[in-house]
Coordinates of C-alpha atoms in Angstrom, one line a residue:
Chain M
M1 CA 10.4 -2.3 -40.9
K2 CA 7.8 0.1 -40.6
A3 CA 4.5 -0.1 -43.2
P4 CA 5.6 3.6 -45.4
E5 CA 9.1 2.6 -45.6
Q6 CA 8.3 -1.1 -46.9
D7 CA 6.3 1.2 -49.3
W8 CA 8.3 3.0 -50.3
L9 CA 11.6 0.6 -50.4
L10 CA 9.3 -1.0 -52.6
R11 CA 8.5 1.3 -55.2
Q12 CA 12.4 2.6 -55.5
L13 CA 13.1 -1.3 -56.8
E14 CA 12.2 -1.2 -60.1
G15 CA 13.7 1.8 -61.0
W16 CA 17.6 0.5 -59.0
E17 CA 16.9 -2.5 -61.1
A18 CA 16.4 -0.5 -64.3
E19 CA 19.5 1.3 -62.9
G20 CA 21.5 -1.6 -63.0
L21 CA 21.8 -0.9 -59.2
V22 CA 20.3 -4.2 -58.0
T23 CA 19.7 -7.8 -60.4
A24 CA 16.2 -8.9 -61.2
D25 CA 17.1 -11.9 -59.0
S26 CA 18.1 -9.4 -56.5
A27 CA 14.9 -7.1 -57.0
K28 CA 12.8 -10.8 -56.9
V29 CA 14.2 -11.6 -53.5
L30 CA 14.2 -7.9 -52.0
K31 CA 10.6 -8.0 -53.2
E32 CA 8.9 -11.1 -51.8
R33 CA 10.6 -10.8 -48.5
F34 CA 9.1 -6.9 -48.1
K35 CA 5.9 -8.0 -49.3
A36 CA 5.8 -11.1 -46.3
Q37 CA 6.7 -8.4 -43.7
G38 CA 4.4 -5.9 -45.3
T39 CA 1.6 -9.5 -45.1
A40 CA 2.4 -9.3 -41.6
S41 CA 1.6 -6.3 -40.6
A42 CA -1.4 -6.6 -42.0
G43 CA -2.1 -9.3 -38.8
T44 CA -0.6 -7.2 -36.6
G45 CA -3.9 -4.6 -37.8
A46 CA -5.9 -7.0 -38.0
L47 CA -4.9 -8.3 -34.7
M48 CA -5.5 -4.5 -33.0
M49 CA -8.8 -3.8 -34.5
G50 CA -9.4 -7.2 -33.1
I51 CA -8.6 -5.7 -29.6
V52 CA -10.6 -2.7 -29.8
G53 CA -13.2 -4.1 -30.8
A54 CA -13.9 -6.3 -27.9
L55 CA -12.3 -4.0 -25.5
L56 CA -15.1 -2.2 -26.4
I57 CA -17.9 -4.7 -26.9
G58 CA -16.8 -5.1 -23.0
S59 CA -16.7 -2.0 -21.8
G60 CA -19.3 -1.1 -23.1
L61 CA -21.4 -4.1 -21.1
I62 CA -19.5 -2.6 -17.8
V63 CA -20.9 0.8 -18.4
L64 CA -23.7 -0.6 -19.2
I65 CA -24.2 -2.5 -15.8
S66 CA -23.4 0.6 -13.9
H67 CA -26.6 1.9 -15.0
N68 CA -27.8 0.0 -12.2
W69 CA -31.8 -1.0 -14.7
D70 CA -33.9 -0.6 -12.2
A71 CA -36.4 -1.6 -14.5
F72 CA -35.4 -5.0 -15.2
S73 CA -36.4 -8.0 -12.5
R74 CA -33.5 -10.1 -10.6
F75 CA -33.7 -12.8 -12.1
Q76 CA -33.4 -10.4 -15.6
R77 CA -30.4 -8.4 -14.6
L78 CA -28.8 -12.2 -13.8
A79 CA -29.6 -13.0 -16.8
C80 CA -27.9 -9.9 -18.2
A81 CA -25.2 -10.8 -16.5
F82 CA -24.6 -14.2 -18.0
V83 CA -25.5 -14.1 -22.2
P84 CA -23.4 -12.2 -22.8
L85 CA -20.3 -14.5 -20.6
L86 CA -22.7 -17.4 -22.4
L87 CA -21.9 -16.0 -26.1
S88 CA -18.7 -15.6 -25.1
Q89 CA -17.5 -18.4 -24.3
V90 CA -19.3 -19.8 -27.3
W91 CA -17.5 -17.6 -29.4
T92 CA -14.5 -19.2 -27.8
A93 CA -15.0 -22.9 -27.4
S94 CA -16.6 -22.5 -32.0
L95 CA -12.5 -20.9 -32.4
L96 CA -11.2 -23.8 -30.5
R97 CA -12.5 -26.7 -32.7
R98 CA -11.6 -24.7 -35.6
G99 CA -8.0 -25.7 -34.1
T100 CA -6.3 -22.7 -36.6
V101 CA -7.0 -19.6 -35.8
E102 CA -6.0 -16.5 -36.8
V103 CA -4.1 -14.5 -34.3
W104 CA -6.5 -11.1 -33.9
K105 CA -9.8 -13.8 -33.6
R106 CA -8.0 -15.9 -30.8
E107 CA -6.8 -12.4 -29.1
S108 CA -10.5 -10.9 -28.9
A109 CA -12.2 -14.3 -27.9
G110 CA -9.6 -14.4 -25.3
L111 CA -10.1 -10.5 -24.5
L112 CA -13.8 -10.1 -24.8
Q113 CA -14.8 -13.0 -22.6
T114 CA -12.2 -11.8 -19.7
L115 CA -14.1 -8.4 -20.2
T116 CA -17.5 -11.0 -20.3
I117 CA -16.8 -12.3 -17.3
G118 CA -15.9 -9.1 -15.0
A119 CA -19.1 -7.4 -16.2
C120 CA -20.8 -11.3 -14.7
I121 CA -19.4 -11.0 -11.6
A122 CA -19.7 -7.0 -11.3
L123 CA -23.5 -7.3 -11.9
V124 CA -24.1 -10.1 -9.1
S125 CA -22.3 -8.2 -6.7
Q126 CA -24.0 -5.3 -7.5
I127 CA -27.5 -7.4 -7.4
Y128 CA -26.8 -8.7 -4.3
Q129 CA -25.0 -6.2 -2.6
I130 CA -21.6 -7.6 -2.4
G131 CA -19.5 -5.3 0.0
G132 CA -15.9 -5.4 0.0
E133 CA -12.5 -4.4 -1.3
W134 CA -12.3 -3.4 -5.5
T135 CA -8.4 -5.4 -5.3
Q136 CA -10.4 -9.1 -4.0
F137 CA -12.9 -8.6 -6.9
L138 CA -9.8 -8.1 -9.7
L139 CA -7.6 -10.9 -8.1
I140 CA -11.1 -13.2 -8.8
W141 CA -11.3 -12.1 -12.2
C142 CA -8.1 -12.1 -13.3
L143 CA -7.7 -15.7 -11.3
S144 CA -11.5 -16.8 -13.8
A145 CA -9.7 -15.4 -16.7
V146 CA -6.1 -17.3 -16.9
P147 CA -7.2 -20.1 -17.9
L148 CA -7.9 -18.0 -21.0
A149 CA -4.7 -17.4 -21.9
W150 CA -3.4 -21.1 -21.4
A151 CA -6.5 -22.0 -24.0
L152 CA -6.3 -19.9 -26.6
R153 CA -2.3 -18.6 -26.3
A154 CA -4.0 -15.3 -25.8
R155 CA -1.3 -12.9 -24.8
Y156 CA -3.7 -10.2 -24.1
V157 CA -5.6 -11.8 -21.2
A158 CA -1.8 -12.7 -19.7
I159 CA -0.8 -9.2 -19.9
F160 CA -4.2 -8.9 -18.0
Y161 CA -3.2 -11.6 -15.3
A162 CA -0.1 -9.8 -15.7
L163 CA -0.9 -6.5 -14.0
G164 CA -4.2 -8.0 -12.4
I165 CA -2.2 -9.5 -9.8
G166 CA 1.3 -6.9 -9.5
V167 CA -2.4 -4.2 -8.9
W168 CA -3.9 -6.7 -6.2
A169 CA -0.4 -7.7 -4.5
L170 CA 0.6 -3.9 -4.2
S171 CA -2.4 -3.1 -2.3
Q172 CA -2.4 -6.2 -0.1
S173 CA 0.5 -5.3 2.3
R174 CA -1.0 -5.5 5.6
V175 CA -1.0 -6.1 9.4
N176 CA -1.7 -9.3 10.6
A177 CA -3.3 -10.2 7.7
P178 CA -4.1 -14.2 6.7
W179 CA -1.2 -15.2 4.3
H180 CA -3.6 -16.3 1.6
E181 CA -5.2 -12.3 2.0
T182 CA -1.4 -10.7 1.5
P183 CA 1.5 -10.1 -1.0
W184 CA 3.3 -13.9 -0.3
M185 CA 0.5 -15.3 -2.3
Y186 CA 2.1 -13.3 -5.4
P187 CA 4.9 -16.1 -6.4
L188 CA 2.2 -18.5 -6.4
L189 CA 0.4 -16.2 -8.4
L190 CA 3.0 -15.5 -10.7
L191 CA 3.3 -19.0 -11.2
A192 CA -0.4 -19.6 -13.2
L193 CA 1.3 -18.0 -16.5
W194 CA 3.9 -21.0 -16.6
P195 CA 1.4 -22.7 -18.2
Y196 CA 1.8 -19.9 -21.4
C197 CA 5.1 -18.5 -20.7
P198 CA 7.7 -19.8 -21.1
G199 CA 5.0 -22.6 -21.6
F200 CA 5.7 -26.2 -20.7
R201 CA 8.3 -27.0 -23.5
L202 CA 9.6 -23.9 -23.8
P203 CA 8.9 -23.0 -27.0
Q204 CA 9.7 -19.2 -27.1
M205 CA 11.0 -16.7 -24.0
P206 CA 8.1 -14.0 -24.0
D207 CA 8.1 -10.8 -26.2
L208 CA 8.8 -7.4 -25.4
L209 CA 5.2 -6.0 -24.2
F210 CA 4.9 -9.0 -22.5
R211 CA 8.2 -8.6 -20.9
R212 CA 7.7 -4.8 -19.5
V213 CA 4.3 -6.3 -18.5
L214 CA 6.0 -9.0 -16.2
T215 CA 8.7 -6.7 -15.3
F216 CA 6.4 -4.2 -13.7
S217 CA 4.0 -7.1 -12.5
V218 CA 7.3 -8.9 -10.9
A219 CA 9.0 -5.4 -9.0
A220 CA 5.1 -5.2 -7.9
G221 CA 5.4 -7.7 -6.3
I222 CA 8.7 -7.6 -4.4
A223 CA 7.9 -4.3 -3.7
A224 CA 4.2 -5.6 -2.4
C225 CA 6.3 -8.6 0.4
S226 CA 9.1 -6.0 0.9
T227 CA 6.3 -3.6 2.8
H228 CA 4.4 -6.2 4.1
A229 CA 7.5 -8.0 5.5
S230 CA 8.4 -4.7 6.7
L231 CA 4.7 -4.1 8.3
N232 CA 4.6 -7.3 10.2
S233 CA 8.4 -7.1 11.4
G234 CA 7.7 -5.2 14.3
L235 CA 9.5 -2.6 13.7
P236 CA 9.6 0.4 15.3
A237 CA 7.4 2.9 12.5
P238 CA 10.1 5.1 11.8
Q239 CA 12.3 2.1 10.1
V240 CA 9.3 0.5 8.9
E241 CA 9.5 2.3 5.4
G242 CA 13.8 2.9 5.2
A243 CA 13.5 -0.9 5.8
A244 CA 11.3 -2.0 2.9
F245 CA 12.9 0.6 0.5
W246 CA 15.9 -1.0 1.0
L247 CA 14.7 -5.0 0.7
M248 CA 12.8 -3.7 -3.1
L249 CA 15.7 -2.1 -4.2
L250 CA 17.8 -5.6 -2.9
G251 CA 14.5 -7.2 -5.2
A252 CA 15.6 -4.8 -7.9
S253 CA 19.2 -6.2 -8.3
S254 CA 17.9 -9.4 -8.0
L255 CA 15.6 -8.5 -10.6
C256 CA 18.1 -7.4 -12.7
L257 CA 20.5 -10.4 -12.1
L258 CA 17.8 -12.6 -14.0
P259 CA 19.9 -15.2 -16.0
L260 CA 20.2 -13.9 -19.9
S261 CA 20.3 -16.8 -23.0
R262 CA 23.5 -16.4 -24.8
T263 CA 21.9 -14.9 -27.9
A264 CA 20.2 -12.0 -25.6
L265 CA 23.2 -11.2 -23.8
T266 CA 24.3 -8.7 -26.6
D267 CA 20.9 -7.7 -27.3
S268 CA 20.2 -3.8 -26.7
L269 CA 19.1 -2.4 -23.2
N270 CA 16.4 -1.0 -24.9
T271 CA 15.2 -5.8 -25.2
K272 CA 15.5 -5.7 -21.2
P273 CA 13.3 -3.9 -19.0
Q274 CA 14.6 -6.5 -16.2
V275 CA 17.5 -5.1 -16.5
V276 CA 16.5 -0.6 -17.0
L277 CA 14.0 -0.2 -14.8
P278 CA 16.1 -2.0 -11.8
C279 CA 18.9 0.1 -12.6
V280 CA 17.2 3.4 -12.6
A281 CA 15.9 2.9 -9.7
L282 CA 19.1 1.5 -8.3
L283 CA 21.5 4.4 -9.7
H284 CA 18.7 7.2 -7.8
Y285 CA 19.2 4.7 -4.6
G286 CA 23.6 4.7 -5.5
F287 CA 23.6 9.1 -6.0
F288 CA 21.3 9.9 -2.9
A289 CA 23.1 7.2 -0.7
T290 CA 26.3 10.0 -1.6
L291 CA 24.6 12.4 0.4
V292 CA 26.2 13.4 3.9
E293 CA 23.4 13.3 5.6
S294 CA 21.9 10.0 4.0
S295 CA 24.0 7.7 5.3
E296 CA 23.4 6.9 9.1
P297 CA 18.7 6.3 7.8
F298 CA 19.9 4.0 4.6
T299 CA 23.2 2.2 7.0
A300 CA 19.9 2.1 9.8
A301 CA 17.7 0.9 7.4
A302 CA 19.8 -2.0 5.9
V303 CA 20.6 -3.7 8.6
S304 CA 16.8 -3.9 9.7
G305 CA 15.9 -5.3 6.6
L306 CA 18.5 -8.1 6.4
S307 CA 17.3 -8.6 10.2
M308 CA 13.8 -10.0 8.5
H309 CA 13.4 -13.7 6.8
W310 CA 12.0 -11.8 3.4
G311 CA 16.0 -9.3 3.3
R312 CA 17.7 -12.8 4.1
L313 CA 15.8 -14.8 1.3
L314 CA 15.8 -11.4 -0.9
L315 CA 20.0 -12.1 0.0
L316 CA 20.1 -15.3 -0.9
V317 CA 18.6 -15.2 -4.4
F318 CA 20.7 -12.0 -5.4
A319 CA 24.3 -14.4 -4.1
V320 CA 23.1 -17.1 -6.1
L321 CA 22.2 -14.7 -9.4
G322 CA 25.5 -12.6 -8.3
G323 CA 27.4 -15.9 -9.4
V324 CA 25.3 -16.8 -12.4
A325 CA 26.3 -12.8 -13.4
V326 CA 29.8 -13.9 -12.7
R327 CA 29.7 -16.6 -14.8
Q328 CA 27.8 -15.0 -17.4
R329 CA 30.7 -11.8 -17.5
R330 CA 27.8 -9.5 -16.6
F331 CA 30.0 -7.2 -14.7
A332 CA 29.0 -3.8 -15.5
L333 CA 25.6 -4.5 -14.7
L334 CA 26.8 -6.7 -11.4
S335 CA 29.0 -2.8 -10.0
L336 CA 25.7 -2.0 -9.8
A337 CA 23.5 -4.4 -8.8
L338 CA 25.7 -4.9 -5.5
I339 CA 24.5 -1.0 -4.5
P340 CA 21.8 -2.4 -2.1
L341 CA 24.9 -4.1 -0.3
L342 CA 27.4 -1.0 0.3
P343 CA 25.9 0.0 3.3
L344 CA 26.3 -3.2 4.6
I345 CA 29.7 -2.8 3.8
A346 CA 29.8 0.4 5.6
A347 CA 27.5 -0.7 8.7
L348 CA 30.7 -3.2 9.2
L349 CA 33.8 -1.0 8.2
P350 CA 34.8 2.3 9.7
I351 CA 34.0 4.4 6.8
S352 CA 30.8 6.5 5.6
L353 CA 28.0 5.1 3.6
S354 CA 28.5 8.8 1.6
T355 CA 32.7 8.1 1.0
L356 CA 31.9 4.1 0.5
S357 CA 28.9 5.1 -2.7
T358 CA 30.8 8.0 -4.1
L359 CA 34.2 5.4 -4.4
H360 CA 31.9 2.8 -5.3
L361 CA 29.8 5.0 -8.4
T362 CA 33.0 6.8 -9.4
A363 CA 34.7 3.3 -9.9
V364 CA 31.5 2.4 -12.0
G365 CA 32.2 4.7 -14.2
L366 CA 35.3 4.9 -14.7
T367 CA 35.3 1.0 -15.8
L368 CA 32.6 1.9 -18.3
I369 CA 34.7 4.8 -19.7
V370 CA 38.0 2.7 -19.4
L371 CA 36.7 -0.8 -20.7
D372 CA 34.9 0.6 -23.9
F373 CA 39.2 1.7 -24.3
Y374 CA 40.6 -2.1 -24.6
G375 CA 37.7 -3.2 -27.1
K376 CA 35.3 -4.8 -24.2
P377 CA 31.9 -4.5 -23.7
S378 CA 31.0 -1.5 -22.1
S379 CA 28.3 1.7 -22.1
P380 CA 31.3 4.6 -21.7
R381 CA 28.4 7.4 -22.4
G382 CA 26.6 5.8 -19.5
G383 CA 29.6 5.4 -17.3
A384 CA 30.4 10.0 -18.4
A385 CA 26.8 10.0 -17.3
I386 CA 27.4 8.1 -14.4
L387 CA 30.3 10.3 -13.1
T388 CA 28.9 14.1 -14.5
G389 CA 25.6 12.8 -12.5
L390 CA 28.2 12.3 -9.1
I391 CA 29.8 14.9 -9.5
V392 CA 26.1 17.2 -9.2
I393 CA 24.8 15.2 -6.3
R394 CA 28.4 16.0 -4.0
I395 CA 28.7 20.0 -5.6
F396 CA 25.0 20.1 -4.8
D397 CA 25.8 18.3 -1.3
S398 CA 28.4 20.7 -0.5
H399 CA 29.1 23.8 1.2
F400 CA 29.8 26.1 -1.8
S401 CA 28.2 29.1 -2.8
L402 CA 26.2 28.8 -5.3
V403 CA 28.9 31.0 -8.3
A404 CA 30.8 28.4 -7.1
K405 CA 28.3 25.1 -7.8
G406 CA 26.6 26.6 -10.2
L407 CA 30.2 27.3 -12.4
V408 CA 30.3 23.8 -11.9
F409 CA 27.7 22.1 -13.1
M410 CA 28.2 24.2 -16.4
G411 CA 31.6 23.1 -16.4
A412 CA 30.1 19.7 -16.4
G413 CA 27.6 20.1 -18.6
I414 CA 30.4 21.0 -21.1
A415 CA 33.1 18.2 -20.6
F416 CA 29.6 15.6 -20.9
L417 CA 28.9 17.3 -24.1
A418 CA 33.0 17.1 -25.4
F419 CA 33.3 13.3 -24.2
N420 CA 29.7 12.5 -26.1
H421 CA 31.2 14.8 -29.5
F422 CA 34.7 12.5 -28.6
M423 CA 33.1 9.2 -28.8
S424 CA 31.1 10.0 -32.0
R425 CA 34.2 10.7 -33.4
R426 CA 36.2 8.0 -32.1
K427 CA 33.2 5.8 -32.9
Q428 CA 33.4 6.9 -37.1
N429 CA 37.1 6.5 -36.8
L430 CA 36.7 3.1 -35.4
G431 CA 34.1 2.1 -38.5
A432 CA 36.3 4.0 -41.3
P433 CA 38.0 1.8 -43.6
A434 CA 41.6 1.8 -43.4
A435 CA 43.5 3.7 -45.8
Chain N
M1 CA 0.6 -26.5 -26.6
K2 CA -1.6 -30.2 -27.2
P3 CA -4.8 -28.9 -27.8
D4 CA -5.9 -31.3 -25.5
F5 CA -4.3 -29.1 -23.4
A6 CA -6.4 -26.6 -24.8
L7 CA -9.6 -27.8 -24.2
I8 CA -9.2 -28.9 -20.6
A9 CA -7.7 -25.4 -19.7
F10 CA -11.0 -24.0 -21.8
G11 CA -13.3 -25.9 -19.6
A12 CA -11.8 -25.3 -16.5
A13 CA -11.8 -21.5 -17.4
C14 CA -15.5 -22.3 -18.2
V15 CA -16.5 -23.9 -15.2
A16 CA -15.2 -21.6 -12.9
Q17 CA -16.4 -18.9 -15.2
W18 CA -19.8 -20.2 -13.5
A19 CA -18.9 -21.4 -10.9
V20 CA -18.1 -18.2 -9.1
P21 CA -20.8 -16.3 -9.5
L22 CA -23.4 -18.7 -9.1
A23 CA -22.1 -20.4 -5.4
S24 CA -22.1 -16.6 -4.9
I25 CA -25.7 -16.5 -6.0
Y26 CA -26.8 -19.0 -4.2
V27 CA -25.7 -18.3 -0.5
R28 CA -27.1 -14.8 -0.7
E29 CA -30.6 -16.1 -2.3
D30 CA -30.9 -19.1 0.6
A31 CA -30.0 -16.3 3.1
M32 CA -33.0 -13.9 1.4
Q33 CA -35.3 -16.6 1.6
R34 CA -35.1 -18.1 5.1
G35 CA -32.2 -15.7 6.9
E36 CA -33.7 -13.8 9.9
V37 CA -34.2 -9.5 9.2
V38 CA -31.6 -7.9 11.0
R39 CA -32.0 -3.7 11.4
I40 CA -28.4 -1.7 12.3
A41 CA -28.2 1.7 12.5
V42 CA -25.9 3.2 9.5
S43 CA -25.0 6.2 7.3
A44 CA -25.0 6.2 3.7
P45 CA -23.4 9.3 1.8
D46 CA -23.6 8.7 -1.4
P47 CA -20.0 7.8 -3.6
F48 CA -19.3 5.5 -7.1
D49 CA -17.7 2.5 -7.9
P50 CA -16.3 2.5 -11.9
L51 CA -17.2 -1.1 -12.4
R52 CA -20.7 -1.5 -10.5
G53 CA -21.4 1.8 -10.7
R54 CA -23.4 4.4 -8.0
Y55 CA -24.1 3.1 -4.7
L56 CA -24.6 4.3 -1.4
Q57 CA -21.5 3.8 1.3
V58 CA -23.1 1.7 4.2
R59 CA -21.8 2.5 7.2
P60 CA -23.2 0.7 10.4
L61 CA -22.7 3.2 14.0
E62 CA -22.1 0.8 15.8
S63 CA -18.6 -1.2 14.6
E64 CA -16.6 -1.4 18.2
V65 CA -17.1 -4.7 20.3
V66 CA -15.3 -5.9 23.9
L67 CA -13.0 -9.1 23.3
D68 CA -13.3 -11.1 26.4
P69 CA -10.2 -12.1 28.1
E70 CA -9.7 -15.0 26.4
L71 CA -9.4 -13.3 23.1
A72 CA -6.5 -11.4 24.3
H73 CA -4.5 -13.2 21.6
L74 CA -6.3 -12.8 18.7
A75 CA -4.2 -10.5 16.4
S76 CA -5.9 -8.1 14.0
G77 CA -7.3 -9.3 10.8
E78 CA -8.5 -12.3 12.1
K79 CA -12.1 -13.7 11.0
V80 CA -14.5 -14.0 14.8
W81 CA -17.9 -14.6 14.7
V82 CA -19.6 -11.5 15.7
Q83 CA -23.5 -11.8 17.6
L84 CA -26.0 -9.3 17.3
Q85 CA -28.9 -8.9 19.8
K86 CA -32.2 -6.8 19.7
G87 CA -32.8 -4.1 21.6
P88 CA -35.3 -2.4 23.0
D89 CA -35.1 0.3 19.5
E90 CA -36.3 -2.8 17.9
L91 CA -31.9 -2.7 16.3
H92 CA -30.2 -5.0 16.2
H93 CA -26.2 -4.4 18.6
L94 CA -23.2 -6.2 18.3
G95 CA -22.9 -8.7 21.1
R96 CA -19.9 -11.7 22.6
V97 CA -17.4 -11.6 20.0
T98 CA -16.2 -15.5 19.7
K99 CA -13.4 -17.5 18.3
Q100 CA -16.2 -20.7 16.9
K101 CA -19.5 -20.2 15.5
P102 CA -22.1 -19.7 18.2
V103 CA -24.9 -22.5 17.9
S104 CA -28.3 -20.3 17.9
G105 CA -29.2 -17.1 17.9
D106 CA -28.1 -14.2 15.0
Y107 CA -24.7 -13.5 13.9
L108 CA -22.3 -12.8 11.3
L109 CA -18.5 -13.7 10.4
V110 CA -15.9 -10.8 10.6
T111 CA -12.7 -9.8 10.2
L112 CA -11.2 -8.1 14.1
R113 CA -9.6 -4.9 13.6
L114 CA -7.0 -4.0 16.5
P115 CA -6.3 -1.0 17.5
Q116 CA -2.8 -0.1 16.6
G117 CA -0.4 0.1 19.6
R118 CA -2.8 -1.0 22.0
G119 CA -2.4 -0.7 26.1
S120 CA 0.0 2.0 25.3
A121 CA -2.1 5.1 25.8
S122 CA -4.7 5.7 28.7
A123 CA -7.5 3.6 29.0
E124 CA -10.6 6.5 28.2
R125 CA -8.1 7.3 25.6
T126 CA -7.8 3.4 23.8
P127 CA -9.6 3.1 20.8
K128 CA -11.5 -0.6 21.5
P129 CA -11.7 -3.6 18.8
S130 CA -13.8 -3.0 16.1
I131 CA -15.1 -5.2 13.4
D132 CA -15.1 -4.9 9.5
W133 CA -18.8 -5.5 9.1
P134 CA -19.4 -7.7 5.8
V135 CA -22.2 -5.2 3.9
D136 CA -20.4 -2.1 2.8
R137 CA -22.7 -0.6 -0.1
F138 CA -26.3 -0.3 -1.6
F139 CA -26.5 0.0 -5.1
V140 CA -29.0 2.2 -6.7
N141 CA -29.4 3.4 -10.2
E142 CA -27.7 6.5 -11.7
K143 CA -30.3 8.2 -12.0
S144 CA -31.5 7.4 -8.6
A145 CA -28.6 8.1 -6.4
P146 CA -28.7 11.6 -6.0
E147 CA -31.7 11.9 -5.0
A148 CA -31.7 9.2 -2.8
D149 CA -28.1 10.7 -1.7
K150 CA -31.0 14.1 -0.8
W151 CA -34.1 12.9 0.7
L152 CA -31.1 10.7 3.2
R153 CA -29.2 13.7 4.5
E154 CA -32.5 15.8 4.0
K155 CA -33.4 12.7 6.4
T156 CA -30.7 12.9 9.1
L157 CA -30.5 16.1 9.4
G158 CA -32.5 15.6 12.1
G159 CA -31.2 13.9 14.0
R160 CA -32.7 10.2 12.3
T161 CA -31.7 7.9 11.9
I162 CA -31.1 5.5 9.1
V163 CA -31.7 1.9 9.3
A164 CA -30.3 -0.9 6.8
E165 CA -32.4 -4.1 7.0
L166 CA -30.0 -6.9 6.5
R167 CA -31.2 -10.9 6.5
V168 CA -28.7 -12.6 7.9
L169 CA -28.3 -16.7 7.6
T170 CA -25.5 -18.9 8.8
G171 CA -23.0 -15.8 9.4
T172 CA -24.0 -15.1 5.6
A173 CA -26.1 -11.2 5.3
V174 CA -27.4 -9.8 2.8
L175 CA -28.4 -6.0 3.0
T176 CA -31.9 -6.3 1.0
D177 CA -32.7 -2.1 2.4
I178 CA -32.6 0.9 3.7
A179 CA -34.6 2.6 5.9
V180 CA -35.8 6.5 7.3
D181 CA -38.1 6.3 9.7
G182 CA -40.3 3.4 8.8
R183 CA -40.0 4.2 5.2
S184 CA -38.4 1.9 3.1
F185 CA -35.9 3.9 0.8
R186 CA -37.1 1.5 -1.9
D187 CA -40.2 3.0 -1.9
V188 CA -39.3 6.3 -1.7
L189 CA -37.3 6.6 -5.3
K190 CA -40.1 3.5 -6.4
Q191 CA -37.4 0.9 -6.5
P192 CA -39.4 -2.5 -7.9
A193 CA -38.4 -4.9 -4.0
Q194 CA -35.8 -7.8 -5.1

């Protein structure tokens, strides 16, 4: 509960107690519980203040360095690079020696030290005119900082690292580079987060912010590996882009099928970024695959993608994770994750990808609605949105006149609103107590 | 997490955080103290690095190389050694490319770049193999940078050559100065010598 709502509740409790709405014991329990939550939010406030402070100091240091103090000798400038790093290390060491310290101090120390490392490397490369790509600089910075995430259990250092390696991987897709300078390094780099999360004893799963960052990072890694594999596949230039895109989608399908714990299965979609982001991409692809003109190039791209080792590896991973999803009865998700396989099926059967995708999405939309009426876990509004999107795309792709298209769009919109209203009423009726 | 693991991880972090810049400093200090002076022709416009401030982008005018037939199998992106030979104009030029480290002379470790679609076009039009130079920027004070840019542009309008001075030792190069007409850029902008 947010702080203003908590304050309101605590203020109301006295009145409710006086009116007899709650007993004295209940009021006491509620006061204690929400006071405790208030203390936790004060901790969050301190954490945010600490992080902002560390960020300001570190950023200020980097901006000072950017001035390039030509009045200083080389030795003095090197001292400017190493003294802040040393001070931040001393602070961190003193915190570690104390053992138990507040979260905001650990996070601030981790972040400050991370920034002083970056400033130190930047200043040394400025003094010695060291060239090279900024992404190499970023990788060295990330690798120097990641042990701080393990030592301090510093979440923001781990976030910095996850983002940094994702950005690095994206910039490394090139032809004929040595393997350690390519995105194939990304899985190894990602493993460096293991000691922080989930940790050697699996103490806890990542929180929502970290899950979001990890999703972005892994998506970037998959995109980078797919692009790199396509660039180095020897495919004709016009096919490279399409094959890379299909490989990314196959990777996205595997990402959304990552196994979940039993409790997480019933959680809201808002808490599962690794499902939401890939599904949005898959649905976009699915809708575009229904266009007649997309059939041939999409099918050719999928066949080219599967001819690569990376494509076959992704398919194997998809098959394994798909099997786990079947065991976990995540059928709705699996139906969306199958979208990248449609071009392969279309290549084998005498049916166009456009028709196959239209049939598939229609089946998915209807199933999502029908399952709800049978009391199964589902998303009827999601199903309605898929069907509406499908109607709009198909009509847009047709040869009907603009008047006809406009009328159909309006009709689809009205039907969508009516369905939404119907579902709200149904939910209210189901929730109402029996007479 | 066990506290001993935390201390080990922290120790590893501190060692890495000092080792990376110190190793870089050691190699470059060595090259600056003992390296041979190499001068190459460059162009040097003035862009900005968000982390390290303003710099002159040093673009050597010469980057194409000729590969011996026995090196035809090399792929783009591979590391090769290139020899530097002093010409009659007192500037150094790119020489022979080898896969093995040369035993004598001045040489650099560089990245080979091969043109895409080699051999598909006519001989005159076919781009030649080239190298990525290990020096590409010369950081300058934020106040001096626009002045330096202006000075270099004025000087090069008459077709004069900008010369980058490097110190080269066992394949490592450190950019130490930029000059026009034998006049150091540092002297002009009154920067202290490194």
